[in-house]
GROMACS .gro file of C-alpha atoms in nm:
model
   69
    1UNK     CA    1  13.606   9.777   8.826
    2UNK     CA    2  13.460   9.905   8.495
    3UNK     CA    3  13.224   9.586   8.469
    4UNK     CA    4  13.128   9.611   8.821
    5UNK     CA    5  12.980   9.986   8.790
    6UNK     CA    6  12.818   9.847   8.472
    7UNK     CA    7  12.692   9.541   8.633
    8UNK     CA    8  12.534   9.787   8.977
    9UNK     CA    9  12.416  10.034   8.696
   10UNK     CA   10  12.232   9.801   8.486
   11UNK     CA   11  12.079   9.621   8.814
   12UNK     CA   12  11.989   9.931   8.908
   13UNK     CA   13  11.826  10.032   8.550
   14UNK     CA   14  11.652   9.698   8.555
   15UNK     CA   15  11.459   9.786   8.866
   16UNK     CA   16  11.352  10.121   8.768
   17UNK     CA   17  11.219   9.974   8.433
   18UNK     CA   18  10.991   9.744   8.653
   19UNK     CA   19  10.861  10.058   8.840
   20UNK     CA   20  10.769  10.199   8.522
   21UNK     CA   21  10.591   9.917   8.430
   22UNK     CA   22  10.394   9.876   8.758
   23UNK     CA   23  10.312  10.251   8.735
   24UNK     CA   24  10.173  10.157   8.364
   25UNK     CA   25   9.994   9.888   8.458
   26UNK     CA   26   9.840  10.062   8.746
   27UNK     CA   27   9.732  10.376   8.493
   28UNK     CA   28   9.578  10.165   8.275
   29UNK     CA   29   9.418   9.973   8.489
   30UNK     CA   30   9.559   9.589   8.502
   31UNK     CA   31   9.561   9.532   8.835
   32UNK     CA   32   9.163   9.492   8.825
   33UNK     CA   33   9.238   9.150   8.648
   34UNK     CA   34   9.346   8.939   8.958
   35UNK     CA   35   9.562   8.685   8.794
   36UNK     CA   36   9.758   8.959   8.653
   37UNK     CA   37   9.772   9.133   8.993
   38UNK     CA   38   9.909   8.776   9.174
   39UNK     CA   39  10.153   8.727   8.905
   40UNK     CA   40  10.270   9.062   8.892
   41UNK     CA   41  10.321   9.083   9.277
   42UNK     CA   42  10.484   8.715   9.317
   43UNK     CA   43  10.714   8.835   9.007
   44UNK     CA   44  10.846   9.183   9.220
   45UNK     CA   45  10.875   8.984   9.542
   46UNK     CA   46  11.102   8.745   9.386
   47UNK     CA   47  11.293   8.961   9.206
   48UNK     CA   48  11.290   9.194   9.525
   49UNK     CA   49  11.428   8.859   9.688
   50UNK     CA   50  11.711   8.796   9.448
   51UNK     CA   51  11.831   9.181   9.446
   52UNK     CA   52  11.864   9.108   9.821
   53UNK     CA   53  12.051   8.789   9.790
   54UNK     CA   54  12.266   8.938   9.494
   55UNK     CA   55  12.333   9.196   9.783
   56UNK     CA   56  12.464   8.985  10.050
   57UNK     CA   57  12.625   8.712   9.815
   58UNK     CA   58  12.983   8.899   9.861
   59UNK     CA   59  12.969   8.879  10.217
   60UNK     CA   60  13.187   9.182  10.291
   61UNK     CA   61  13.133   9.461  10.529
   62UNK     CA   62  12.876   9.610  10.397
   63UNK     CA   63  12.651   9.269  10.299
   64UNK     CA   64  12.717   9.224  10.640
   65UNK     CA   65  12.519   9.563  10.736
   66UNK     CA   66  12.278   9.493  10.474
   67UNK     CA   67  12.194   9.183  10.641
   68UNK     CA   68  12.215   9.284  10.995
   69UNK     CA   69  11.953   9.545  10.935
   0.00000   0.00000   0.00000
């Protein structure tokens, strides 16, 4: 179970180093350049989309939830 909780963890890491990049990004100003602005927003959907799938993959009780709601 040790590499599970290491696995969750890091996931979990992972996405809060992409907030802190969209938060830089947004204080210094990058989302004025549109091409950086579609990239960066096609980027977090799909990695939004895979944390979902990664979620529901298992397909135990609570995947089931996670996809009911």
């Amino acid at each position: 179970w040790t590499m599970q909780n290491l696995h969750a963890i890091g996931a979990s890491m992972f996405f809060i180093c992409i907030y802190i990049h969209i938060a830089r990004g947004m204080y210094y100003g990058s989302y004025l350049n549109k091409n950086v602005w579609v990239s960066g927003t096609t980027l977090l959907i799909i990695l939004m989309a895979t944390a979902f799938f990664g979620y529901v993959l298992p397909w135990g009780q609570m995947s089931f939830w996670g996809a009911a709601v």
